[in-house]
Coordinates of C-alpha atoms in Angstrom, one line a residue:
M1465 CA 124.9 78.7 199.0
T1466 CA 122.4 76.3 200.6
G1467 CA 121.9 72.8 199.5
S1468 CA 119.3 73.8 197.3
E1469 CA 120.9 76.7 195.4
R1470 CA 123.9 74.2 194.4
K1471 CA 120.7 72.0 192.7
I1472 CA 120.2 75.1 190.5
V1473 CA 122.3 76.0 187.0
R1474 CA 122.1 79.2 185.6
D1475 CA 124.9 79.5 183.8
A1476 CA 124.4 77.1 180.4
T1477 CA 128.5 76.1 180.3
Q1478 CA 127.8 74.6 183.6
L1479 CA 125.0 72.4 182.3
T1480 CA 126.6 69.3 180.5
A1481 CA 129.0 68.9 183.8
R1482 CA 126.6 69.0 185.7
L1483 CA 124.2 66.9 184.0
S1484 CA 127.0 64.1 183.9
Q1485 CA 127.1 64.1 188.0
L1486 CA 123.6 62.7 188.0
A1487 CA 122.4 59.3 188.8
H1488 CA 120.5 57.8 185.8
P1489 CA 118.1 56.7 184.8
V1490 CA 117.4 60.9 184.5
V1491 CA 113.6 62.3 184.4
F1492 CA 113.2 65.6 182.5
T1493 CA 110.0 67.9 182.9
N1494 CA 109.7 71.1 182.0
G1495 CA 107.0 74.3 182.8
C1496 CA 106.2 77.6 184.2
F1497 CA 105.7 76.6 187.4
D1498 CA 104.9 80.3 188.3
I1499 CA 102.9 79.8 191.8
L1500 CA 103.7 76.4 192.9
H1501 CA 101.1 74.5 194.1
R1502 CA 99.7 70.8 195.5
G1503 CA 99.1 69.8 192.0
H1504 CA 102.6 70.9 190.9
V1505 CA 104.1 68.9 194.0
A1506 CA 102.3 66.0 193.2
Y1507 CA 103.0 65.7 189.8
L1508 CA 107.1 66.2 190.4
E1509 CA 106.9 63.3 192.9
A1510 CA 105.4 61.1 190.4
A1511 CA 107.8 62.2 187.5
A1512 CA 110.7 61.8 190.4
T1513 CA 109.6 57.7 190.6
L1514 CA 110.0 57.2 187.1
G1515 CA 114.3 57.5 187.9
K1516 CA 117.0 58.2 190.0
S1517 CA 117.9 62.0 189.0
L1518 CA 114.7 64.3 188.0
V1519 CA 115.7 67.7 186.0
V1520 CA 113.2 70.5 185.9
G1521 CA 113.6 73.1 183.3
V1522 CA 112.0 76.0 183.9
N1523 CA 110.5 78.8 181.2
S1524 CA 112.6 82.0 181.4
D1525 CA 110.5 85.2 182.5
A1526 CA 110.3 85.7 178.8
S1527 CA 109.4 82.5 177.5
V1528 CA 106.5 83.1 179.8
R1529 CA 105.4 86.0 178.0
R1530 CA 105.4 84.5 175.1
L1531 CA 103.2 81.6 175.8
E1532 CA 100.4 84.4 176.2
K1533 CA 99.6 83.5 180.1
G1534 CA 98.6 87.3 180.8
Q1535 CA 99.7 90.4 180.8
D1536 CA 101.2 90.1 184.4
R1537 CA 102.6 86.5 184.2
P1538 CA 104.8 85.6 185.3
I1539 CA 103.7 86.8 188.9
N1540 CA 107.3 84.8 190.5
P1541 CA 110.7 85.9 188.8
L1542 CA 112.3 83.2 187.1
D1543 CA 115.1 83.0 190.2
D1544 CA 112.7 82.8 192.9
R1545 CA 110.7 79.7 191.0
M1546 CA 113.9 78.1 190.3
A1547 CA 114.7 78.4 194.2
V1548 CA 111.3 76.8 195.3
L1549 CA 111.5 74.2 192.8
A1550 CA 115.1 73.6 193.7
A1551 CA 114.3 73.3 197.6
L1552 CA 111.9 70.5 196.9
G1553 CA 113.4 66.9 197.9
C1554 CA 112.3 65.1 194.4
V1555 CA 114.2 67.7 192.4
S1556 CA 117.3 66.8 191.4
L1557 CA 118.8 69.9 189.0
V1558 CA 116.6 73.2 188.3
T1559 CA 117.9 74.6 184.9
S1560 CA 115.9 77.4 182.7
F1561 CA 115.2 77.9 179.2
D1562 CA 114.3 80.8 176.8
D1563 CA 112.4 78.9 174.4
I1564 CA 108.7 78.4 174.0
T1565 CA 109.4 75.1 173.8
P1566 CA 112.3 72.9 176.1
L1567 CA 113.2 70.9 172.5
A1568 CA 117.1 72.7 172.5
L1569 CA 117.2 71.9 176.5
I1570 CA 115.7 68.3 176.0
K1571 CA 118.7 67.7 173.3
L1572 CA 121.2 68.5 175.7
V1573 CA 119.9 66.9 179.0
R1574 CA 119.2 63.5 176.8
P1575 CA 117.0 62.0 179.4
D1576 CA 116.0 58.8 179.9
H1577 CA 112.2 59.5 180.9
L1578 CA 110.5 62.6 179.0
V1579 CA 107.7 63.9 181.3
K1580 CA 104.8 66.2 180.7
G1581 CA 100.8 66.3 182.9
G1582 CA 97.9 64.6 181.8
D1583 CA 96.6 67.7 179.9
W1584 CA 99.7 66.5 176.9
T1585 CA 99.2 62.9 175.2
P1586 CA 102.8 61.4 175.1
D1587 CA 102.9 61.9 171.1
K1588 CA 102.1 65.5 171.4
I1589 CA 104.9 66.3 173.8
V1590 CA 107.6 68.7 172.5
G1591 CA 110.8 66.1 172.3
S1592 CA 109.2 62.6 172.3
D1593 CA 110.6 61.9 169.0
V1594 CA 114.3 62.6 170.0
V1595 CA 113.8 60.6 173.8
K1596 CA 111.8 57.5 172.0
S1597 CA 114.8 57.7 169.6
S1598 CA 117.6 57.4 172.1
G1599 CA 116.0 54.7 173.9
G1600 CA 114.2 56.9 176.2
Q1601 CA 110.7 56.6 177.2
V1602 CA 108.0 59.7 177.2
H1603 CA 105.1 59.7 179.6
S1604 CA 102.0 61.6 180.6
I1605 CA 101.1 61.8 184.3
P1606 CA 97.3 61.8 185.1
F1607 CA 96.6 65.0 187.4
Q1608 CA 95.6 63.8 191.5
F1609 CA 94.7 67.4 192.1
E1610 CA 92.6 69.6 189.6
H1611 CA 94.8 72.9 190.3
S1612 CA 96.3 75.4 187.8
T1613 CA 98.1 78.7 188.7
T1614 CA 95.5 80.4 186.0
E1615 CA 92.8 79.4 187.6
L1616 CA 94.2 80.1 191.2
L1617 CA 94.8 83.4 190.2
R1618 CA 91.5 84.0 188.7
R1619 CA 90.1 83.1 192.1
I1620 CA 92.4 85.5 193.9
R1621 CA 91.3 88.4 191.7
S1622 CA 87.7 87.8 191.9
H1623 CA 87.9 88.8 196.0
D1624 CA 89.0 92.1 195.2

């Protein structure tokens, strides 16, 4: 098992034990991260600066399909998306969730900081009430680079 593989938790029964080993404060974010691009990396690096450990919740393949991002999404299967995220130095732990929202995962992780990208206002971030009620903070990180996987796929497909 490689160093980055050790960052991936696939078995929900092991998640609590792995979370207890993380340095605090813990930062949590989530997303599909289907085709990782510069915008994702800049966002994750910025999120990581808010604490000592960054936990990333990744939408399962079924969850991505339920988000109606397109019939052929995700492009990359869950294991591949998790492996790429785990290889980033700023990421401490990667796990997945199957629901449309990560609310149950947020309740389990109990992060000190909950983070989403600049297209989310803190009051609209799922789980913000849970995090705030336990003394945590909620952040919306402005985009540094205007990239989206959906737009990237549109550009690729238009060059057939």
